[in-house]
Amino acid sequence: MATRETLTVTDNRTGKQYELPIENGAIRTADLRQIKVSPDDSGLMGYDPALTNSATCKSKITFIDGDKGILRYRGYPIEELAAKSNYLETAYLIVKGELPDERHLEMWKYNITIHSMVHENIKKFMDGFRYDAHPMGMLVGTVGALSTFYPDAANINDLESRRLQTRRLIGKLPTLAAFAYRRTLGLPYVYPDNDLSYTGNFLSMLLKMTELKYQPNPALERALEVLFILHADHEQNCSTNALRAVASSQVDPYSAVAGAVAALYGPLHGGANEAVIRMLTEIGSKERVPEAIKKFKAGEGRLMGFGHRVYKNYDPRAKIIKQTAYEVFEVTGKNPLIDIALELERIALEDDYFVSRKLYPNVDFYSGIIYQAMGFPVTMFPVLFAIPRTSGWMAQWAEMVRDPEQKIVRPRQIFIGEAPRAYIPIAQRPAPSMREDAVSPEI
Ligand code: CMC
């Protein structure tokens, strides 16, 4: 039988048959609209809350095979990049599509580092936050505020403007993040030191005290490079999807990245590494791990840092981070939480609940343990995720802006509310208790 790249659908309501093209292993959900029971029917829709099985774009940036635990940026395996590359080179690869030669890498480094300063008004902006403000909240606000300093960023269809905003954002994120950190400690802000590497400069802006020049520990600087490479992009995750949705209105990239940082803040996404440390601290000892596992299985909380929408195997980033943890401990001393984490992993990976649901450690399971050993407070963990992810966001943004198939993101809904009804004057309305179902109990 001759095969065709199509899907034949029979609508049992009408008996009609439709042949839908299959392209790249997908049907276009818009092709379902022709399936109608009557001419005034608006057509069949796909219902996919949380977009668990809908591709929203074609992308050339990041490849994930969740079943096999494979991650590649622009075709390069994550393991090779983590072992051989550095963050700025990987950011170039992600943004531009190819690894740079020496001359282009030097130019790229220069173009990023000349944008590491922020307008002095940003400091005043930072000072407006309460002393105990979460640094990730400060980052959402200040990244969004950058759009007011660069009105040229509205020019999203101009290649040079897109390049400039990309360099600015990758250059300024560490500065904003470090300023937010220093604000929480009441310490003076440290200006960028462009003689240092991307991560070395970041450490300097965080940790420099009275010394004339901050010298980062090479092992910790390298560990941060590896962590930044691992976090640089991860295709259509929650924050990247938020970025694309916000940017689809053609707003400037600072506003779109602020939306992405906000999405990353949540405990189910970039906030998970913070939640892992809180969870490990609460468990407190290896002996209490079985009891904790029992609770997670009973639905009392989740084993944070475990499970993934796409990976149904060990997250390849978690493997590298676990290895890196021991290199960091050589310098910092062991973080005792690693023993609890290892025990959780050991028991969970033998337990049918986790095995049958294919729940494995994800990127956040071990990263917080390293960050904590390096002396970062837990509130900085999602910030440490946002800095390197900026290159991924900018690459995804540029890809979207240039994609002729992209339009403003505007999903459909299935309306399940009231049928039309007449307005009732307030004096004649029944008390809400008589209409319990009309008042949403969770608000
Ligand atoms: N602990 C216990 N049970 C879990 C967990 C977990 N960490 N994750 C999923 N499950 C269970 C879940 O209860 C469900 O069970 P059942 O089928 O009996 O209802 C099943 O596994 C499928 O879970 P789901 O919630 O439908 O899966 P999802 O794809 O919607 O969620 C996830 C993915 C990452 C949000 C989720 O696994 C989770 O909440 N993990 C903990 C938070 C976390 O580590 N997040 C970081 C994600 S990786 C980096 C990033 O994106 O930032």
CSV table of C-alpha atoms and ligand atoms in Angstrom, one decimal:
chain,number,residue,atom,x,y,z
A,1,MET,CA,0.0,0.0,0.0
A,2,ALA,CA,1.4,3.4,-1.0
A,3,THR,CA,2.0,5.5,2.1
A,4,ARG,CA,1.2,9.2,2.3
A,5,GLU,CA,2.4,11.8,4.9
A,6,THR,CA,-1.2,12.5,5.9
A,7,LEU,CA,-3.7,11.7,8.6
A,8,THR,CA,-7.2,10.6,7.7
A,9,VAL,CA,-9.9,11.6,10.2
A,10,THR,CA,-13.5,10.5,10.2
A,11,ASP,CA,-15.9,12.8,12.0
A,12,ASN,CA,-18.5,10.4,13.5
A,13,ARG,CA,-20.9,13.2,14.0
A,14,THR,CA,-21.3,13.7,10.3
A,15,GLY,CA,-19.6,10.7,8.7
A,16,LYS,CA,-17.4,13.0,6.7
A,17,GLN,CA,-13.7,12.2,6.1
A,18,TYR,CA,-10.8,14.7,6.1
A,19,GLU,CA,-7.2,14.2,5.0
A,20,LEU,CA,-4.8,16.4,7.0
A,21,PRO,CA,-1.1,16.8,5.9
A,22,ILE,CA,1.6,15.7,8.3
A,23,GLU,CA,4.7,17.8,8.3
A,24,ASN,CA,7.7,17.1,10.6
A,25,GLY,CA,5.7,14.6,12.5
A,26,ALA,CA,2.9,17.1,13.3
A,27,ILE,CA,-0.5,18.1,11.9
A,28,ARG,CA,-1.4,21.8,11.9
A,29,THR,CA,-4.1,22.2,14.5
A,30,ALA,CA,-5.5,25.0,12.3
A,31,ASP,CA,-6.3,22.3,9.8
A,32,LEU,CA,-8.9,20.9,12.2
A,33,ARG,CA,-11.0,24.1,11.8
A,34,GLN,CA,-12.5,22.7,8.5
A,35,ILE,CA,-14.1,19.9,10.5
A,36,LYS,CA,-17.6,21.2,11.2
A,37,VAL,CA,-21.0,19.8,12.0
A,38,SER,CA,-22.8,22.8,10.4
A,39,PRO,CA,-21.8,25.8,8.3
A,40,ASP,CA,-22.1,28.1,11.3
A,41,ASP,CA,-19.9,25.8,13.5
A,42,SER,CA,-16.6,27.6,14.1
A,43,GLY,CA,-14.7,24.3,13.6
A,44,LEU,CA,-12.9,21.7,15.7
A,45,MET,CA,-10.1,22.8,18.0
A,46,GLY,CA,-7.3,21.0,19.8
A,47,TYR,CA,-7.6,21.2,23.6
A,48,ASP,CA,-4.1,21.2,25.2
A,49,PRO,CA,-4.0,22.9,28.6
A,50,ALA,CA,-0.3,23.5,29.5
A,51,LEU,CA,0.7,22.8,25.9
A,52,THR,CA,1.8,19.3,26.7
A,53,ASN,CA,1.6,18.0,23.1
A,54,SER,CA,1.6,21.1,20.9
A,55,ALA,CA,4.6,22.5,19.1
A,56,THR,CA,4.4,26.3,19.0
A,57,CYS,CA,7.4,26.9,16.7
A,58,LYS,CA,10.0,25.5,14.5
A,59,SER,CA,13.4,26.0,16.1
A,60,LYS,CA,17.1,25.3,15.1
A,61,ILE,CA,18.6,26.2,18.5
A,62,THR,CA,18.3,23.3,21.0
A,63,PHE,CA,17.6,19.6,20.6
A,64,ILE,CA,16.3,17.4,23.4
A,65,ASP,CA,15.5,13.7,23.3
A,66,GLY,CA,13.8,13.3,26.6
A,67,ASP,CA,13.6,9.5,26.5
A,68,LYS,CA,17.3,9.1,25.8
A,69,GLY,CA,18.4,12.0,28.0
A,70,ILE,CA,20.1,13.9,25.1
A,71,LEU,CA,20.6,17.7,25.0
A,72,ARG,CA,22.4,19.5,22.2
A,73,TYR,CA,22.9,23.2,21.4
A,74,ARG,CA,23.0,23.8,17.7
A,75,GLY,CA,24.0,20.1,17.2
A,76,TYR,CA,26.8,20.1,19.8
A,77,PRO,CA,26.3,17.6,22.8
A,78,ILE,CA,26.0,19.4,26.1
A,79,GLU,CA,28.7,17.1,27.6
A,80,GLU,CA,31.3,18.3,25.1
A,81,LEU,CA,30.4,22.0,25.6
A,82,ALA,CA,30.5,21.7,29.4
A,83,ALA,CA,33.9,20.0,29.2
A,84,LYS,CA,35.5,22.2,26.5
A,85,SER,CA,33.7,25.5,26.0
A,86,ASN,CA,33.2,28.6,28.2
A,87,TYR,CA,29.9,30.5,28.7
A,88,LEU,CA,30.5,33.3,26.3
A,89,GLU,CA,31.6,31.0,23.5
A,90,THR,CA,28.5,28.9,24.1
A,91,ALA,CA,26.3,32.0,24.1
A,92,TYR,CA,27.8,32.9,20.7
A,93,LEU,CA,27.0,29.5,19.4
A,94,ILE,CA,23.4,29.7,20.7
A,95,VAL,CA,22.8,33.2,19.4
A,96,LYS,CA,24.7,33.0,16.1
A,97,GLY,CA,24.3,29.3,15.3
A,98,GLU,CA,28.0,28.4,14.9
A,99,LEU,CA,31.1,28.3,17.1
A,100,PRO,CA,33.2,31.4,16.6
A,101,ASP,CA,36.7,31.5,15.3
A,102,GLU,CA,39.3,33.3,17.5
A,103,ARG,CA,38.7,36.7,15.9
A,104,HIS,CA,34.9,36.5,16.2
A,105,LEU,CA,35.2,35.3,19.8
A,106,GLU,CA,37.4,38.2,20.7
A,107,MET,CA,35.0,40.6,19.1
A,108,TRP,CA,32.0,39.0,20.8
A,109,LYS,CA,33.7,39.2,24.2
A,110,TYR,CA,34.5,42.9,23.6
A,111,ASN,CA,30.9,43.6,22.4
A,112,ILE,CA,29.4,42.0,25.5
A,113,THR,CA,31.8,43.4,28.1
A,114,ILE,CA,31.5,47.0,26.8
A,115,HIS,CA,27.8,46.7,27.8
A,116,SER,CA,28.3,45.4,31.3
A,117,MET,CA,27.8,48.9,32.9
A,118,VAL,CA,24.2,50.0,33.7
A,119,HIS,CA,22.8,53.5,33.9
A,120,GLU,CA,23.4,55.1,37.3
A,121,ASN,CA,19.7,55.5,37.7
A,122,ILE,CA,19.4,51.8,38.0
A,123,LYS,CA,21.1,52.1,41.4
A,124,LYS,CA,18.4,54.5,42.6
A,125,PHE,CA,15.9,52.0,41.2
A,126,MET,CA,17.5,49.2,43.3
A,127,ASP,CA,17.5,51.4,46.4
A,128,GLY,CA,13.7,51.7,46.1
A,129,PHE,CA,13.3,48.0,47.0
A,130,ARG,CA,12.8,47.0,50.6
A,131,TYR,CA,15.9,45.8,52.3
A,132,ASP,CA,14.5,42.2,52.3
A,133,ALA,CA,13.3,42.1,48.7
A,134,HIS,CA,14.0,38.8,46.9
A,135,PRO,CA,16.7,39.4,44.3
A,136,MET,CA,14.7,37.6,41.6
A,137,GLY,CA,11.9,40.1,42.2
A,138,MET,CA,14.4,42.9,41.8
A,139,LEU,CA,15.7,41.4,38.6
A,140,VAL,CA,12.2,41.2,37.1
A,141,GLY,CA,11.7,44.9,37.9
A,142,THR,CA,15.1,46.2,36.7
A,143,VAL,CA,15.3,44.1,33.5
A,144,GLY,CA,11.8,45.5,32.6
A,145,ALA,CA,13.0,49.0,33.5
A,146,LEU,CA,15.9,48.7,31.0
A,147,SER,CA,13.4,49.2,28.2
A,148,THR,CA,12.9,52.8,29.5
A,149,PHE,CA,16.6,53.5,29.0
A,150,TYR,CA,16.7,52.0,25.5
A,151,PRO,CA,13.7,53.2,23.5
A,152,ASP,CA,15.6,52.1,20.3
A,153,ALA,CA,14.9,48.6,21.4
A,154,ALA,CA,11.3,49.0,20.1
A,155,ASN,CA,12.9,48.6,16.6
A,156,ILE,CA,12.6,44.8,16.7
A,157,ASN,CA,12.7,44.3,12.9
A,158,ASP,CA,16.1,46.0,12.6
A,159,LEU,CA,19.0,43.5,12.7
A,160,GLU,CA,21.5,46.0,14.1
A,161,SER,CA,19.1,46.9,16.9
A,162,ARG,CA,18.4,43.2,17.7
A,163,ARG,CA,22.2,42.6,17.9
A,164,LEU,CA,22.7,45.6,20.2
A,165,GLN,CA,19.9,44.6,22.6
A,166,THR,CA,21.3,41.1,22.7
A,167,ARG,CA,24.8,42.3,23.6
A,168,ARG,CA,23.3,44.7,26.2
A,169,LEU,CA,21.1,42.1,27.9
A,170,ILE,CA,23.9,39.4,28.0
A,171,GLY,CA,26.3,42.1,29.2
A,172,LYS,CA,24.1,43.7,31.9
A,173,LEU,CA,22.3,40.7,33.5
A,174,PRO,CA,25.3,39.9,35.7
A,175,THR,CA,25.5,43.5,36.8
A,176,LEU,CA,21.8,43.7,37.7
A,177,ALA,CA,22.0,40.4,39.5
A,178,ALA,CA,25.0,41.4,41.5
A,179,PHE,CA,23.5,44.8,42.4
A,180,ALA,CA,20.4,43.0,43.6
A,181,TYR,CA,22.6,40.8,45.8
A,182,ARG,CA,24.6,43.7,47.2
A,183,ARG,CA,21.3,45.5,47.9
A,184,THR,CA,20.1,42.7,50.1
A,185,LEU,CA,23.4,42.9,52.1
A,186,GLY,CA,23.4,46.7,52.3
A,187,LEU,CA,26.8,46.7,50.6
A,188,PRO,CA,28.0,49.2,48.1
A,189,TYR,CA,27.6,48.2,44.4
A,190,VAL,CA,30.7,47.0,42.7
A,191,TYR,CA,31.2,48.1,39.1
A,192,PRO,CA,32.1,45.6,36.4
A,193,ASP,CA,35.8,44.6,35.9
A,194,ASN,CA,36.1,43.9,32.2
A,195,ASP,CA,39.6,42.4,32.6
A,196,LEU,CA,38.0,39.4,34.2
A,197,SER,CA,36.0,36.6,32.5
A,198,TYR,CA,32.2,36.7,32.3
A,199,THR,CA,31.9,34.6,35.5
A,200,GLY,CA,35.0,36.1,37.1
A,201,ASN,CA,33.6,39.6,36.8
A,202,PHE,CA,30.2,38.4,38.1
A,203,LEU,CA,32.0,36.9,41.2
A,204,SER,CA,33.9,40.2,41.6
A,205,MET,CA,30.7,42.3,41.5
A,206,LEU,CA,29.2,40.0,44.1
A,207,LEU,CA,32.1,39.5,46.5
A,208,LYS,CA,34.7,42.3,46.2
A,209,MET,CA,35.2,44.1,49.4
A,210,THR,CA,38.1,46.5,50.0
A,211,GLU,CA,40.7,44.9,47.8
A,212,LEU,CA,41.8,46.9,44.8
A,213,LYS,CA,41.3,44.0,42.4
A,214,TYR,CA,39.2,40.9,43.1
A,215,GLN,CA,40.8,37.6,42.0
A,216,PRO,CA,38.3,34.8,41.5
A,217,ASN,CA,39.3,31.3,42.6
A,218,PRO,CA,39.9,29.6,39.2
A,219,ALA,CA,38.1,26.3,40.2
A,220,LEU,CA,35.0,28.2,41.3
A,221,GLU,CA,35.1,30.4,38.3
A,222,ARG,CA,35.3,27.3,36.0
A,223,ALA,CA,32.5,25.6,38.0
A,224,LEU,CA,30.3,28.6,37.4
A,225,GLU,CA,31.2,28.6,33.7
A,226,VAL,CA,30.0,25.0,33.5
A,227,LEU,CA,26.8,25.8,35.3
A,228,PHE,CA,26.2,28.8,33.0
A,229,ILE,CA,26.8,26.6,29.9
A,230,LEU,CA,24.3,24.0,31.2
A,231,HIS,CA,21.6,26.6,31.8
A,232,ALA,CA,22.1,28.6,28.6
A,233,ASP,CA,19.0,27.3,26.7
A,234,HIS,CA,16.5,24.5,27.0
A,235,GLU,CA,14.1,25.0,24.1
A,236,GLN,CA,10.4,25.7,24.8
A,237,ASN,CA,10.4,25.7,28.6
A,238,CYS,CA,8.0,27.8,30.7
A,239,SER,CA,10.1,31.0,30.6
A,240,THR,CA,11.1,30.7,27.0
A,241,ASN,CA,7.4,30.2,26.1
A,242,ALA,CA,6.5,33.2,28.2
A,243,LEU,CA,9.2,35.2,26.4
A,244,ARG,CA,7.9,34.2,23.0
A,245,ALA,CA,4.3,34.9,24.0
A,246,VAL,CA,5.1,38.4,25.4
A,247,ALA,CA,7.4,39.2,22.5
A,248,SER,CA,4.8,38.1,20.0
A,249,SER,CA,3.0,41.4,20.7
A,250,GLN,CA,6.1,43.0,19.2
A,251,VAL,CA,7.1,44.6,22.5
A,252,ASP,CA,10.8,45.4,23.1
A,253,PRO,CA,13.0,42.5,24.2
A,254,TYR,CA,13.6,44.0,27.7
A,255,SER,CA,9.9,43.8,28.5
A,256,ALA,CA,9.8,40.3,27.0
A,257,VAL,CA,12.8,39.1,29.0
A,258,ALA,CA,11.3,40.6,32.2
A,259,GLY,CA,8.3,38.3,31.5
A,260,ALA,CA,10.6,35.4,31.1
A,261,VAL,CA,12.5,36.1,34.3
A,262,ALA,CA,9.1,36.3,36.1
A,263,ALA,CA,8.2,32.9,34.7
A,264,LEU,CA,11.6,31.5,35.8
A,265,TYR,CA,11.0,32.7,39.3
A,266,GLY,CA,8.4,30.1,40.1
A,267,PRO,CA,9.2,27.0,42.2
A,268,LEU,CA,8.2,24.6,39.4
A,269,HIS,CA,10.8,26.2,37.1
A,270,GLY,CA,13.9,28.2,38.0
A,271,GLY,CA,12.9,28.5,41.6
A,272,ALA,CA,13.2,24.7,42.0
A,273,ASN,CA,16.8,24.8,43.0
A,274,GLU,CA,15.9,27.1,45.9
A,275,ALA,CA,13.1,24.8,46.8
A,276,VAL,CA,15.5,21.7,46.7
A,277,ILE,CA,17.8,23.3,49.4
A,278,ARG,CA,14.8,24.2,51.6
A,279,MET,CA,13.5,20.6,51.2
A,280,LEU,CA,16.9,19.0,51.9
A,281,THR,CA,17.4,21.2,55.0
A,282,GLU,CA,13.9,20.3,56.2
A,283,ILE,CA,14.6,16.6,55.8
A,284,GLY,CA,17.8,17.2,57.8
A,285,SER,CA,19.5,13.8,57.8
A,286,LYS,CA,19.9,10.6,55.6
A,287,GLU,CA,17.9,8.6,58.2
A,288,ARG,CA,14.8,10.7,57.6
A,289,VAL,CA,14.9,10.2,53.8
A,290,PRO,CA,12.6,7.1,53.7
A,291,GLU,CA,10.0,9.0,55.7
A,292,ALA,CA,10.2,12.0,53.3
A,293,ILE,CA,9.9,9.7,50.3
A,294,LYS,CA,6.7,8.2,51.8
A,295,LYS,CA,5.2,11.7,52.1
A,296,PHE,CA,6.0,12.7,48.5
A,297,LYS,CA,4.4,9.4,47.3
A,298,ALA,CA,1.3,10.3,49.4
A,299,GLY,CA,1.1,13.6,47.5
A,300,GLU,CA,2.3,15.7,50.5
A,301,GLY,CA,4.6,18.0,48.6
A,302,ARG,CA,6.9,17.0,45.7
A,303,LEU,CA,10.4,15.7,45.6
A,304,MET,CA,11.8,19.0,44.3
A,305,GLY,CA,14.5,18.7,41.6
A,306,PHE,CA,12.9,15.5,40.4
A,307,GLY,CA,10.7,15.0,37.3
A,308,HIS,CA,10.6,16.9,34.0
A,309,ARG,CA,8.0,17.5,31.3
A,310,VAL,CA,10.4,16.4,28.6
A,311,TYR,CA,13.1,14.2,30.2
A,312,LYS,CA,11.8,10.8,31.0
A,313,ASN,CA,15.4,9.7,31.8
A,314,TYR,CA,18.3,11.2,33.8
A,315,ASP,CA,18.6,14.9,32.9
A,316,PRO,CA,22.1,15.1,31.2
A,317,ARG,CA,22.7,18.4,32.9
A,318,ALA,CA,22.1,16.9,36.4
A,319,LYS,CA,24.8,14.2,35.6
A,320,ILE,CA,27.4,16.9,34.9
A,321,ILE,CA,26.3,19.1,37.8
A,322,LYS,CA,26.7,16.1,40.2
A,323,GLN,CA,30.3,15.6,39.0
A,324,THR,CA,31.0,19.3,39.2
A,325,ALA,CA,29.8,19.4,42.8
A,326,TYR,CA,32.8,17.3,43.9
A,327,GLU,CA,35.2,19.6,42.1
A,328,VAL,CA,33.7,22.6,44.0
A,329,PHE,CA,33.8,20.7,47.3
A,330,GLU,CA,37.6,20.4,46.8
A,331,VAL,CA,37.8,24.1,47.3
A,332,THR,CA,34.9,24.9,49.5
A,333,GLY,CA,34.6,21.7,51.6
A,334,LYS,CA,31.7,19.3,51.3
A,335,ASN,CA,28.2,20.6,51.6
A,336,PRO,CA,26.6,18.0,53.9
A,337,LEU,CA,23.3,18.3,52.1
A,338,ILE,CA,24.8,16.2,49.2
A,339,ASP,CA,24.5,13.1,51.4
A,340,ILE,CA,20.8,13.6,51.8
A,341,ALA,CA,20.4,14.3,48.1
A,342,LEU,CA,22.4,11.1,47.1
A,343,GLU,CA,20.2,9.1,49.5
A,344,LEU,CA,17.0,10.6,48.1
A,345,GLU,CA,18.2,9.8,44.6
A,346,ARG,CA,19.2,6.2,45.5
A,347,ILE,CA,15.9,5.4,47.2
A,348,ALA,CA,13.7,7.2,44.6
A,349,LEU,CA,15.4,5.5,41.7
A,350,GLU,CA,14.6,2.1,43.2
A,351,ASP,CA,11.0,3.0,44.1
A,352,ASP,CA,8.2,2.0,41.8
A,353,TYR,CA,6.4,5.3,42.3
A,354,PHE,CA,9.3,7.3,40.7
A,355,VAL,CA,10.4,4.5,38.3
A,356,SER,CA,6.9,4.0,36.8
A,357,ARG,CA,6.4,7.8,36.4
A,358,LYS,CA,10.0,8.1,35.0
A,359,LEU,CA,10.9,10.7,37.5
A,360,TYR,CA,14.7,11.3,37.6
A,361,PRO,CA,16.9,14.1,39.0
A,362,ASN,CA,16.6,17.3,36.9
A,363,VAL,CA,19.1,20.2,36.5
A,364,ASP,CA,17.9,21.8,39.8
A,365,PHE,CA,18.6,18.7,42.0
A,366,TYR,CA,22.3,19.3,42.5
A,367,SER,CA,22.9,22.9,41.3
A,368,GLY,CA,21.6,24.4,44.6
A,369,ILE,CA,24.0,22.3,46.6
A,370,ILE,CA,27.0,23.7,44.6
A,371,TYR,CA,25.7,27.3,44.8
A,372,GLN,CA,25.3,26.9,48.6
A,373,ALA,CA,28.8,25.5,48.9
A,374,MET,CA,30.1,28.5,47.0
A,375,GLY,CA,28.4,30.7,49.5
A,376,PHE,CA,25.4,32.0,47.6
A,377,PRO,CA,22.2,32.5,49.6
A,378,VAL,CA,19.3,30.4,48.3
A,379,THR,CA,17.4,33.5,47.1
A,380,MET,CA,20.2,34.0,44.5
A,381,PHE,CA,19.8,30.6,43.0
A,382,PRO,CA,17.1,31.5,40.4
A,383,VAL,CA,19.0,34.6,39.6
A,384,LEU,CA,22.0,32.4,38.8
A,385,PHE,CA,19.7,30.5,36.4
A,386,ALA,CA,18.4,33.7,34.7
A,387,ILE,CA,21.9,35.2,33.9
A,388,PRO,CA,23.0,32.4,31.5
A,389,ARG,CA,19.5,31.7,30.2
A,390,THR,CA,19.5,35.3,28.7
A,391,SER,CA,21.5,34.1,25.7
A,392,GLY,CA,19.0,31.4,25.1
A,393,TRP,CA,16.1,33.8,25.4
A,394,MET,CA,17.7,36.3,23.0
A,395,ALA,CA,18.3,33.5,20.4
A,396,GLN,CA,14.7,32.3,20.7
A,397,TRP,CA,13.5,35.9,20.5
A,398,ALA,CA,15.5,36.6,17.3
A,399,GLU,CA,14.3,33.3,15.8
A,400,MET,CA,10.7,34.2,16.5
A,401,VAL,CA,11.0,37.7,15.2
A,402,ARG,CA,12.4,36.4,11.9
A,403,ASP,CA,9.9,33.5,11.5
A,404,PRO,CA,7.2,34.5,8.9
A,405,GLU,CA,4.9,31.9,10.4
A,406,GLN,CA,4.8,33.6,13.9
A,407,LYS,CA,2.0,35.9,14.8
A,408,ILE,CA,0.7,37.3,18.1
A,409,VAL,CA,0.2,34.4,20.5
A,410,ARG,CA,-3.5,34.2,21.1
A,411,PRO,CA,-4.8,30.8,22.2
A,412,ARG,CA,-8.4,29.7,22.1
A,413,GLN,CA,-10.5,28.6,25.0
A,414,ILE,CA,-13.5,26.3,25.6
A,415,PHE,CA,-16.1,28.4,27.2
A,416,ILE,CA,-17.8,26.6,30.0
A,417,GLY,CA,-19.5,29.5,31.8
A,418,GLU,CA,-23.0,30.9,31.9
A,419,ALA,CA,-25.4,31.0,29.0
A,420,PRO,CA,-26.7,34.6,28.2
A,421,ARG,CA,-28.7,36.1,31.0
A,422,ALA,CA,-30.3,39.4,31.9
A,423,TYR,CA,-28.7,41.9,34.3
A,424,ILE,CA,-30.4,41.7,37.8
A,425,PRO,CA,-30.6,44.9,39.8
A,426,ILE,CA,-28.6,44.6,43.0
A,427,ALA,CA,-31.6,44.7,45.3
A,428,GLN,CA,-33.1,41.7,43.6
A,429,ARG,CA,-30.0,39.5,43.5
A,430,PRO,CA,-30.1,36.2,45.5
A,431,ALA,CA,-27.5,36.1,48.3
A,432,PRO,CA,-24.2,34.3,47.1
A,433,SER,CA,-24.8,31.5,49.6
A,434,MET,CA,-27.9,30.5,47.6
A,435,ARG,CA,-25.7,30.2,44.5
A,436,GLU,CA,-22.5,28.6,45.8
A,437,ASP,CA,-21.4,27.4,42.4
A,438,ALA,CA,-21.5,31.0,41.1
A,439,VAL,CA,-18.8,32.2,43.4
A,440,SER,CA,-15.4,30.8,42.8
A,441,PRO,CA,-14.3,29.3,46.2
A,442,GLU,CA,-10.6,29.7,45.6
A,443,ILE,CA,-10.5,33.4,45.2
B,1,CMC,N1,7.7,14.5,43.2
B,1,CMC,C1,6.6,13.6,43.3
B,1,CMC,N2,5.8,13.3,42.3
B,1,CMC,C2,6.0,13.9,41.1
B,1,CMC,C3,7.0,14.8,40.9
B,1,CMC,C4,7.9,15.1,42.0
B,1,CMC,N3,8.9,15.9,41.8
B,1,CMC,N4,7.0,15.2,39.6
B,1,CMC,C5,5.9,14.6,39.1
B,1,CMC,N5,5.3,13.8,40.0
B,1,CMC,C6,4.2,12.9,39.7
B,1,CMC,C7,2.9,13.7,39.7
B,1,CMC,O1,2.3,13.7,40.9
B,1,CMC,C8,2.1,12.9,38.7
B,1,CMC,O2,1.6,11.7,39.3
B,1,CMC,P1,0.2,11.1,39.0
B,1,CMC,O3,0.3,10.7,37.5
B,1,CMC,O4,0.0,10.0,39.9
B,1,CMC,O5,-0.8,12.2,39.1
B,1,CMC,C9,3.2,12.4,37.7
B,1,CMC,O6,4.4,12.4,38.4
B,1,CMC,C10,3.3,13.3,36.5
B,1,CMC,O7,3.6,14.6,36.9
B,1,CMC,P2,3.0,15.9,36.3
B,1,CMC,O8,2.9,17.0,37.3
B,1,CMC,O9,1.8,15.6,35.4
B,1,CMC,O10,4.3,16.3,35.3
B,1,CMC,P3,4.5,17.6,34.6
B,1,CMC,O11,5.2,17.3,33.3
B,1,CMC,O12,3.3,18.5,34.5
B,1,CMC,O13,5.5,18.3,35.6
B,1,CMC,C11,7.4,19.2,36.7
B,1,CMC,C12,6.9,18.5,35.5
B,1,CMC,C13,8.9,19.5,36.5
B,1,CMC,C14,6.7,20.5,37.0
B,1,CMC,C15,7.2,18.2,37.9
B,1,CMC,O14,7.9,17.0,37.7
B,1,CMC,C16,7.6,18.9,39.3
B,1,CMC,O15,6.8,19.5,39.9
B,1,CMC,N6,8.9,18.6,39.7
B,1,CMC,C17,9.4,19.3,40.9
B,1,CMC,C18,9.8,20.7,40.6
B,1,CMC,C19,11.0,20.8,39.8
B,1,CMC,O16,12.0,20.1,40.1
B,1,CMC,N7,11.1,21.6,38.8
B,1,CMC,C20,12.3,21.9,38.0
B,1,CMC,C21,12.0,21.4,36.6
B,1,CMC,S1,13.5,21.3,35.6
B,1,CMC,C22,14.2,22.8,35.4
B,1,CMC,C23,13.2,23.9,35.0
B,1,CMC,O17,12.3,23.7,34.2
B,1,CMC,O18,13.4,25.0,35.6
